[in-house]
């Protein structure tokens, strides 16, 4: 478990980017140093993953799962710039997606065992926010954002949604502080709830 590491998860269109950015702003306004990260990252491997998501390149689904896991390894362990070193330097890190995305998305095509093995050594965050939004609402939100990415299709997102429920329940059983939030509410009200939870959490709220 990594203190001061906070993760947002949810389907495409659930609002993880908006809510993670909002939280970073509030933590900084409260006087703590905080980074807004995302996965896939903007690094060498994350850039290749984004090419595949855009349809500019193609990989076997399980090769892609390994690439997501490798991008995450670099995200965690890169000297100085990785999550671990930044946390040790006293910063808070808020990530838009983490290993739970791999378990839910890549689990569909590669199966749970393969993806779990690839991500088995990665530590859990101190807090995990899961934004619950029905697939139909996510699809409405995604439409109009530009060309659909690889996973932005109804039948696929429905399969991901089922897996996400299991993945999040499993994290909870493993002792992670999971907070499921109704992501269909107004963004402001979700942000308020997130902030209330974070402010009540020792270490993060220092
Ligand atoms: P996201 O950053 O939410 O998309 P956007 O380009 O709109 O900001 O995530 C990109 C996609 O990658 C999204 O469909 C979820 C998927 N994904 C996985 O399939 N596995 C993973 O491990 C991660 C981190 C993301």
PDB file of C-alpha atoms and ligand atoms in Angstrom:
ATOM      1  CA  UNK A   1       0.000   0.000   0.000  1.00  0.00           C
ATOM      2  CA  UNK A   2       1.471   3.362  -1.012  1.00  0.00           C
ATOM      3  CA  UNK A   3       0.634   6.295   1.251  1.00  0.00           C
ATOM      4  CA  UNK A   4      -0.282   9.505  -0.599  1.00  0.00           C
ATOM      5  CA  UNK A   5      -0.937   7.608  -3.838  1.00  0.00           C
ATOM      6  CA  UNK A   6      -4.550   8.104  -4.988  1.00  0.00           C
ATOM      7  CA  UNK A   7      -6.156   6.454  -8.014  1.00  0.00           C
ATOM      8  CA  UNK A   8      -9.290   7.171 -10.035  1.00  0.00           C
ATOM      9  CA  UNK A   9     -10.883   4.403 -12.077  1.00  0.00           C
ATOM     10  CA  UNK A  10     -13.953   4.111 -14.264  1.00  0.00           C
ATOM     11  CA  UNK A  11     -15.120   3.364 -17.789  1.00  0.00           C
ATOM     12  CA  UNK A  12     -14.218   5.682 -20.691  1.00  0.00           C
ATOM     13  CA  UNK A  13     -16.405   8.739 -20.177  1.00  0.00           C
ATOM     14  CA  UNK A  14     -16.855   8.148 -16.419  1.00  0.00           C
ATOM     15  CA  UNK A  15     -15.071  11.406 -15.554  1.00  0.00           C
ATOM     16  CA  UNK A  16     -11.769  10.151 -14.114  1.00  0.00           C
ATOM     17  CA  UNK A  17      -9.743  12.867 -15.860  1.00  0.00           C
ATOM     18  CA  UNK A  18     -11.992  15.691 -14.625  1.00  0.00           C
ATOM     19  CA  UNK A  19     -12.155  14.403 -11.058  1.00  0.00           C
ATOM     20  CA  UNK A  20      -8.460  13.600 -10.729  1.00  0.00           C
ATOM     21  CA  UNK A  21      -7.523  17.079 -12.021  1.00  0.00           C
ATOM     22  CA  UNK A  22     -10.011  18.695  -9.632  1.00  0.00           C
ATOM     23  CA  UNK A  23      -8.552  16.810  -6.661  1.00  0.00           C
ATOM     24  CA  UNK A  24      -4.985  17.779  -7.548  1.00  0.00           C
ATOM     25  CA  UNK A  25      -6.051  21.435  -7.637  1.00  0.00           C
ATOM     26  CA  UNK A  26      -7.636  21.165  -4.190  1.00  0.00           C
ATOM     27  CA  UNK A  27      -4.665  19.350  -2.615  1.00  0.00           C
ATOM     28  CA  UNK A  28      -2.311  22.020  -3.971  1.00  0.00           C
ATOM     29  CA  UNK A  29      -4.587  24.835  -2.832  1.00  0.00           C
ATOM     30  CA  UNK A  30      -4.418  23.208   0.603  1.00  0.00           C
ATOM     31  CA  UNK A  31      -0.621  23.630   0.583  1.00  0.00           C
ATOM     32  CA  UNK A  32       0.681  20.157  -0.394  1.00  0.00           C
ATOM     33  CA  UNK A  33       2.771  19.297  -3.458  1.00  0.00           C
ATOM     34  CA  UNK A  34       0.749  17.057  -5.715  1.00  0.00           C
ATOM     35  CA  UNK A  35       1.224  15.545  -9.178  1.00  0.00           C
ATOM     36  CA  UNK A  36      -1.470  14.719 -11.723  1.00  0.00           C
ATOM     37  CA  UNK A  37      -0.448  11.510 -13.478  1.00  0.00           C
ATOM     38  CA  UNK A  38      -2.211   9.283 -15.948  1.00  0.00           C
ATOM     39  CA  UNK A  39      -1.913   5.817 -17.451  1.00  0.00           C
ATOM     40  CA  UNK A  40      -1.074   5.173 -20.170  1.00  0.00           C
ATOM     41  CA  UNK A  41       1.747   7.603 -19.286  1.00  0.00           C
ATOM     42  CA  UNK A  42       3.315  10.178 -21.593  1.00  0.00           C
ATOM     43  CA  UNK A  43       6.565   8.156 -21.602  1.00  0.00           C
ATOM     44  CA  UNK A  44       8.141   5.946 -24.276  1.00  0.00           C
ATOM     45  CA  UNK A  45       5.846   2.968 -23.674  1.00  0.00           C
ATOM     46  CA  UNK A  46       2.701   4.976 -22.999  1.00  0.00           C
ATOM     47  CA  UNK A  47       3.209   6.763 -26.315  1.00  0.00           C
ATOM     48  CA  UNK A  48       3.268   3.430 -28.145  1.00  0.00           C
ATOM     49  CA  UNK A  49       0.126   2.318 -26.296  1.00  0.00           C
ATOM     50  CA  UNK A  50      -1.679   5.492 -27.388  1.00  0.00           C
ATOM     51  CA  UNK A  51      -0.761   4.723 -31.016  1.00  0.00           C
ATOM     52  CA  UNK A  52      -2.500   1.367 -30.663  1.00  0.00           C
ATOM     53  CA  UNK A  53      -5.537   2.959 -28.981  1.00  0.00           C
ATOM     54  CA  UNK A  54      -5.837   5.444 -31.875  1.00  0.00           C
ATOM     55  CA  UNK A  55      -5.647   2.620 -34.425  1.00  0.00           C
ATOM     56  CA  UNK A  56      -2.313   3.833 -35.828  1.00  0.00           C
ATOM     57  CA  UNK A  57      -0.673   0.522 -34.896  1.00  0.00           C
ATOM     58  CA  UNK A  58      -1.876  -2.919 -33.948  1.00  0.00           C
ATOM     59  CA  UNK A  59      -0.735  -5.470 -31.337  1.00  0.00           C
ATOM     60  CA  UNK A  60      -1.949  -8.831 -30.081  1.00  0.00           C
ATOM     61  CA  UNK A  61      -4.267  -8.037 -27.110  1.00  0.00           C
ATOM     62  CA  UNK A  62      -1.961  -9.814 -24.650  1.00  0.00           C
ATOM     63  CA  UNK A  63       1.126  -8.019 -26.000  1.00  0.00           C
ATOM     64  CA  UNK A  64      -0.798  -4.816 -25.332  1.00  0.00           C
ATOM     65  CA  UNK A  65      -1.529  -6.051 -21.787  1.00  0.00           C
ATOM     66  CA  UNK A  66       2.208  -6.569 -21.218  1.00  0.00           C
ATOM     67  CA  UNK A  67       2.924  -3.131 -22.641  1.00  0.00           C
ATOM     68  CA  UNK A  68       0.433  -1.535 -20.216  1.00  0.00           C
ATOM     69  CA  UNK A  69       2.146  -3.465 -17.383  1.00  0.00           C
ATOM     70  CA  UNK A  70       5.609  -2.328 -18.551  1.00  0.00           C
ATOM     71  CA  UNK A  71       4.437   1.299 -18.823  1.00  0.00           C
ATOM     72  CA  UNK A  72       3.143   0.953 -15.241  1.00  0.00           C
ATOM     73  CA  UNK A  73       6.479  -0.470 -14.061  1.00  0.00           C
ATOM     74  CA  UNK A  74       8.261   2.576 -15.439  1.00  0.00           C
ATOM     75  CA  UNK A  75       5.555   4.844 -13.967  1.00  0.00           C
ATOM     76  CA  UNK A  76       6.190   3.325 -10.522  1.00  0.00           C
ATOM     77  CA  UNK A  77       9.920   2.689 -10.487  1.00  0.00           C
ATOM     78  CA  UNK A  78      11.702   5.155 -12.816  1.00  0.00           C
ATOM     79  CA  UNK A  79      14.498   6.723 -10.738  1.00  0.00           C
ATOM     80  CA  UNK A  80      13.495  10.200  -9.455  1.00  0.00           C
ATOM     81  CA  UNK A  81      10.547  10.617 -11.806  1.00  0.00           C
ATOM     82  CA  UNK A  82       8.647   7.454 -10.800  1.00  0.00           C
ATOM     83  CA  UNK A  83       5.745   7.384  -8.339  1.00  0.00           C
ATOM     84  CA  UNK A  84       7.797   5.704  -5.590  1.00  0.00           C
ATOM     85  CA  UNK A  85      10.571   8.312  -5.576  1.00  0.00           C
ATOM     86  CA  UNK A  86       8.116  11.209  -5.746  1.00  0.00           C
ATOM     87  CA  UNK A  87       6.130   9.817  -2.810  1.00  0.00           C
ATOM     88  CA  UNK A  88       9.363   9.409  -0.883  1.00  0.00           C
ATOM     89  CA  UNK A  89      10.168  13.037  -1.624  1.00  0.00           C
ATOM     90  CA  UNK A  90       6.931  13.917   0.171  1.00  0.00           C
ATOM     91  CA  UNK A  91       4.685  14.578  -2.816  1.00  0.00           C
ATOM     92  CA  UNK A  92       1.152  13.299  -3.265  1.00  0.00           C
ATOM     93  CA  UNK A  93       0.440  11.508  -6.564  1.00  0.00           C
ATOM     94  CA  UNK A  94      -3.045  11.318  -8.072  1.00  0.00           C
ATOM     95  CA  UNK A  95      -3.320   8.978 -11.062  1.00  0.00           C
ATOM     96  CA  UNK A  96      -6.029   8.877 -13.694  1.00  0.00           C
ATOM     97  CA  UNK A  97      -6.122   5.016 -14.023  1.00  0.00           C
ATOM     98  CA  UNK A  98      -3.770   2.307 -12.734  1.00  0.00           C
ATOM     99  CA  UNK A  99      -3.532  -1.503 -12.620  1.00  0.00           C
ATOM    100  CA  UNK A 100      -7.305  -1.914 -12.060  1.00  0.00           C
ATOM    101  CA  UNK A 101      -7.830  -0.638 -15.633  1.00  0.00           C
ATOM    102  CA  UNK A 102      -5.643  -3.449 -16.968  1.00  0.00           C
ATOM    103  CA  UNK A 103      -7.495  -6.064 -14.919  1.00  0.00           C
ATOM    104  CA  UNK A 104     -10.840  -4.790 -16.234  1.00  0.00           C
ATOM    105  CA  UNK A 105      -9.980  -3.912 -19.880  1.00  0.00           C
ATOM    106  CA  UNK A 106      -7.242  -6.392 -20.809  1.00  0.00           C
ATOM    107  CA  UNK A 107      -8.970  -9.100 -18.761  1.00  0.00           C
ATOM    108  CA  UNK A 108     -11.698  -9.208 -21.423  1.00  0.00           C
ATOM    109  CA  UNK A 109      -9.417 -10.458 -24.211  1.00  0.00           C
ATOM    110  CA  UNK A 110      -6.543 -12.035 -22.236  1.00  0.00           C
ATOM    111  CA  UNK A 111      -8.321 -13.489 -19.209  1.00  0.00           C
ATOM    112  CA  UNK A 112      -7.826 -12.553 -15.558  1.00  0.00           C
ATOM    113  CA  UNK A 113      -4.941 -14.912 -14.849  1.00  0.00           C
ATOM    114  CA  UNK A 114      -2.660 -13.533 -17.558  1.00  0.00           C
ATOM    115  CA  UNK A 115      -3.293  -9.900 -16.569  1.00  0.00           C
ATOM    116  CA  UNK A 116      -3.096 -10.583 -12.831  1.00  0.00           C
ATOM    117  CA  UNK A 117       0.273 -12.245 -13.266  1.00  0.00           C
ATOM    118  CA  UNK A 118       1.617  -9.295 -15.265  1.00  0.00           C
ATOM    119  CA  UNK A 119       0.477  -6.847 -12.559  1.00  0.00           C
ATOM    120  CA  UNK A 120       0.971  -9.011  -9.450  1.00  0.00           C
ATOM    121  CA  UNK A 121       3.858  -7.065  -7.934  1.00  0.00           C
ATOM    122  CA  UNK A 122       2.378  -3.608  -8.160  1.00  0.00           C
ATOM    123  CA  UNK A 123       1.432  -1.973  -4.864  1.00  0.00           C
ATOM    124  CA  UNK A 124      -2.085  -0.743  -4.111  1.00  0.00           C
ATOM    125  CA  UNK A 125      -2.830   2.968  -3.645  1.00  0.00           C
ATOM    126  CA  UNK A 126      -3.893   4.474  -0.323  1.00  0.00           C
ATOM    127  CA  UNK A 127      -7.248   5.514  -1.807  1.00  0.00           C
ATOM    128  CA  UNK A 128      -9.132   4.204  -4.820  1.00  0.00           C
ATOM    129  CA  UNK A 129     -12.079   6.130  -6.257  1.00  0.00           C
ATOM    130  CA  UNK A 130     -14.323   4.242  -8.636  1.00  0.00           C
ATOM    131  CA  UNK A 131     -16.708   6.417 -10.661  1.00  0.00           C
ATOM    132  CA  UNK A 132     -19.819   4.384 -11.421  1.00  0.00           C
ATOM    133  CA  UNK A 133     -21.528   5.433 -14.656  1.00  0.00           C
ATOM    134  CA  UNK A 134     -23.771   3.183 -16.803  1.00  0.00           C
ATOM    135  CA  UNK A 135     -22.301   2.174 -20.165  1.00  0.00           C
ATOM    136  CA  UNK A 136     -25.106   3.993 -22.029  1.00  0.00           C
ATOM    137  CA  UNK A 137     -24.230   7.300 -20.311  1.00  0.00           C
ATOM    138  CA  UNK A 138     -20.492   6.785 -20.966  1.00  0.00           C
ATOM    139  CA  UNK A 139     -21.190   6.230 -24.657  1.00  0.00           C
ATOM    140  CA  UNK A 140     -23.267   9.423 -24.853  1.00  0.00           C
ATOM    141  CA  UNK A 141     -20.417  11.361 -23.228  1.00  0.00           C
ATOM    142  CA  UNK A 142     -17.732   9.817 -25.477  1.00  0.00           C
ATOM    143  CA  UNK A 143     -19.627  10.513 -28.699  1.00  0.00           C
ATOM    144  CA  UNK A 144     -18.569  13.884 -29.989  1.00  0.00           C
ATOM    145  CA  UNK A 145     -15.098  13.765 -28.423  1.00  0.00           C
ATOM    146  CA  UNK A 146     -13.597  12.799 -31.787  1.00  0.00           C
ATOM    147  CA  UNK A 147     -12.853   9.458 -33.440  1.00  0.00           C
ATOM    148  CA  UNK A 148     -13.655   6.476 -31.211  1.00  0.00           C
ATOM    149  CA  UNK A 149     -10.609   4.787 -29.664  1.00  0.00           C
ATOM    150  CA  UNK A 150     -10.004   1.034 -29.613  1.00  0.00           C
ATOM    151  CA  UNK A 151     -12.077   0.248 -26.521  1.00  0.00           C
ATOM    152  CA  UNK A 152     -14.868   2.799 -26.969  1.00  0.00           C
ATOM    153  CA  UNK A 153     -17.505   0.367 -28.225  1.00  0.00           C
ATOM    154  CA  UNK A 154     -20.705  -0.646 -26.490  1.00  0.00           C
ATOM    155  CA  UNK A 155     -20.268  -4.428 -26.365  1.00  0.00           C
ATOM    156  CA  UNK A 156     -16.676  -4.126 -25.213  1.00  0.00           C
ATOM    157  CA  UNK A 157     -17.403  -1.507 -22.530  1.00  0.00           C
ATOM    158  CA  UNK A 158     -20.256  -3.679 -21.205  1.00  0.00           C
ATOM    159  CA  UNK A 159     -17.813  -6.562 -20.758  1.00  0.00           C
ATOM    160  CA  UNK A 160     -15.310  -4.188 -19.089  1.00  0.00           C
ATOM    161  CA  UNK A 161     -18.041  -2.888 -16.749  1.00  0.00           C
ATOM    162  CA  UNK A 162     -18.733  -6.420 -15.473  1.00  0.00           C
ATOM    163  CA  UNK A 163     -15.058  -7.053 -14.842  1.00  0.00           C
ATOM    164  CA  UNK A 164     -14.559  -3.681 -13.152  1.00  0.00           C
ATOM    165  CA  UNK A 165     -17.192  -4.568 -10.538  1.00  0.00           C
ATOM    166  CA  UNK A 166     -15.277  -7.750  -9.673  1.00  0.00           C
ATOM    167  CA  UNK A 167     -11.881  -6.042  -9.756  1.00  0.00           C
ATOM    168  CA  UNK A 168     -12.989  -3.250  -7.436  1.00  0.00           C
ATOM    169  CA  UNK A 169     -14.629  -5.703  -5.007  1.00  0.00           C
ATOM    170  CA  UNK A 170     -11.439  -7.730  -4.966  1.00  0.00           C
ATOM    171  CA  UNK A 171      -9.343  -4.632  -4.175  1.00  0.00           C
ATOM    172  CA  UNK A 172     -11.719  -3.902  -1.303  1.00  0.00           C
ATOM    173  CA  UNK A 173     -11.310  -7.458   0.010  1.00  0.00           C
ATOM    174  CA  UNK A 174      -7.530  -6.972  -0.226  1.00  0.00           C
ATOM    175  CA  UNK A 175      -7.854  -4.050   2.184  1.00  0.00           C
ATOM    176  CA  UNK A 176      -7.738  -1.071  -0.199  1.00  0.00           C
ATOM    177  CA  UNK A 177      -9.796   1.968   0.870  1.00  0.00           C
ATOM    178  CA  UNK A 178     -12.234   1.886  -2.063  1.00  0.00           C
ATOM    179  CA  UNK A 179     -14.845   4.608  -2.574  1.00  0.00           C
ATOM    180  CA  UNK A 180     -17.519   3.966  -5.194  1.00  0.00           C
ATOM    181  CA  UNK A 181     -19.111   7.220  -6.307  1.00  0.00           C
ATOM    182  CA  UNK A 182     -22.168   7.849  -8.454  1.00  0.00           C
ATOM    183  CA  UNK A 183     -20.456   9.395 -11.475  1.00  0.00           C
ATOM    184  CA  UNK A 184     -23.718  10.529 -13.083  1.00  0.00           C
ATOM    185  CA  UNK A 185     -24.018  13.400 -10.575  1.00  0.00           C
ATOM    186  CA  UNK A 186     -22.825  16.945 -11.311  1.00  0.00           C
ATOM    187  CA  UNK A 187     -19.015  17.126 -11.447  1.00  0.00           C
ATOM    188  CA  UNK A 188     -18.924  19.729  -8.626  1.00  0.00           C
ATOM    189  CA  UNK A 189     -20.826  17.578  -6.228  1.00  0.00           C
ATOM    190  CA  UNK A 190     -18.608  14.544  -6.947  1.00  0.00           C
ATOM    191  CA  UNK A 191     -15.513  16.717  -6.436  1.00  0.00           C
ATOM    192  CA  UNK A 192     -16.898  17.875  -3.060  1.00  0.00           C
ATOM    193  CA  UNK A 193     -17.443  14.291  -1.955  1.00  0.00           C
ATOM    194  CA  UNK A 194     -13.957  13.261  -3.090  1.00  0.00           C
ATOM    195  CA  UNK A 195     -12.442  16.184  -1.212  1.00  0.00           C
ATOM    196  CA  UNK A 196     -14.377  15.355   1.964  1.00  0.00           C
ATOM    197  CA  UNK A 197     -13.019  11.786   1.849  1.00  0.00           C
ATOM    198  CA  UNK A 198      -9.442  12.886   1.117  1.00  0.00           C
ATOM    199  CA  UNK A 199      -9.499  15.567   3.820  1.00  0.00           C
ATOM    200  CA  UNK A 200     -10.610  12.929   6.367  1.00  0.00           C
ATOM    201  CA  UNK A 201      -7.781  10.577   5.377  1.00  0.00           C
ATOM    202  CA  UNK A 202      -4.669  10.862   7.556  1.00  0.00           C
ATOM    203  CA  UNK A 203      -1.323  11.475   5.820  1.00  0.00           C
ATOM    204  CA  UNK A 204      -2.936  12.817   2.634  1.00  0.00           C
ATOM    205  CA  UNK A 205      -4.559  15.662   4.534  1.00  0.00           C
ATOM    206  CA  UNK A 206      -1.370  16.440   6.570  1.00  0.00           C
TER     207      UNK A 206
HETATM  208  P1  LIG B   1      -7.935   7.360 -20.991  1.00  0.00           P
HETATM  209  O1  LIG B   1      -6.722   8.098 -20.558  1.00  0.00           O
HETATM  210  O2  LIG B   1      -9.074   7.310 -20.037  1.00  0.00           O
HETATM  211  O3  LIG B   1      -8.446   7.870 -22.377  1.00  0.00           O
HETATM  212  P2  LIG B   1      -8.370   9.321 -23.047  1.00  0.00           P
HETATM  213  O4  LIG B   1      -7.490   9.119 -24.241  1.00  0.00           O
HETATM  214  O5  LIG B   1      -9.794   9.607 -23.407  1.00  0.00           O
HETATM  215  O6  LIG B   1      -7.836  10.276 -22.035  1.00  0.00           O
HETATM  216  O7  LIG B   1      -7.468   5.862 -21.245  1.00  0.00           O
HETATM  217  C1  LIG B   1      -7.119   5.391 -22.451  1.00  0.00           C
HETATM  218  C2  LIG B   1      -7.725   4.035 -22.689  1.00  0.00           C
HETATM  219  O8  LIG B   1      -6.827   3.022 -22.239  1.00  0.00           O
HETATM  220  C3  LIG B   1      -9.063   3.747 -22.038  1.00  0.00           C
HETATM  221  O9  LIG B   1      -9.902   3.151 -23.011  1.00  0.00           O
HETATM  222  C4  LIG B   1      -8.735   2.711 -20.991  1.00  0.00           C
HETATM  223  C5  LIG B   1      -7.545   2.018 -21.578  1.00  0.00           C
HETATM  224  N1  LIG B   1      -6.659   1.356 -20.606  1.00  0.00           N
HETATM  225  C6  LIG B   1      -6.533  -0.031 -20.656  1.00  0.00           C
HETATM  226  O10 LIG B   1      -7.171  -0.708 -21.445  1.00  0.00           O
HETATM  227  N2  LIG B   1      -5.677  -0.647 -19.785  1.00  0.00           N
HETATM  228  C7  LIG B   1      -4.923   0.039 -18.873  1.00  0.00           C
HETATM  229  O11 LIG B   1      -4.151  -0.559 -18.097  1.00  0.00           O
HETATM  230  C8  LIG B   1      -5.059   1.477 -18.857  1.00  0.00           C
HETATM  231  C9  LIG B   1      -4.245   2.277 -17.890  1.00  0.00           C
HETATM  232  C10 LIG B   1      -5.930   2.095 -19.736  1.00  0.00           C
END
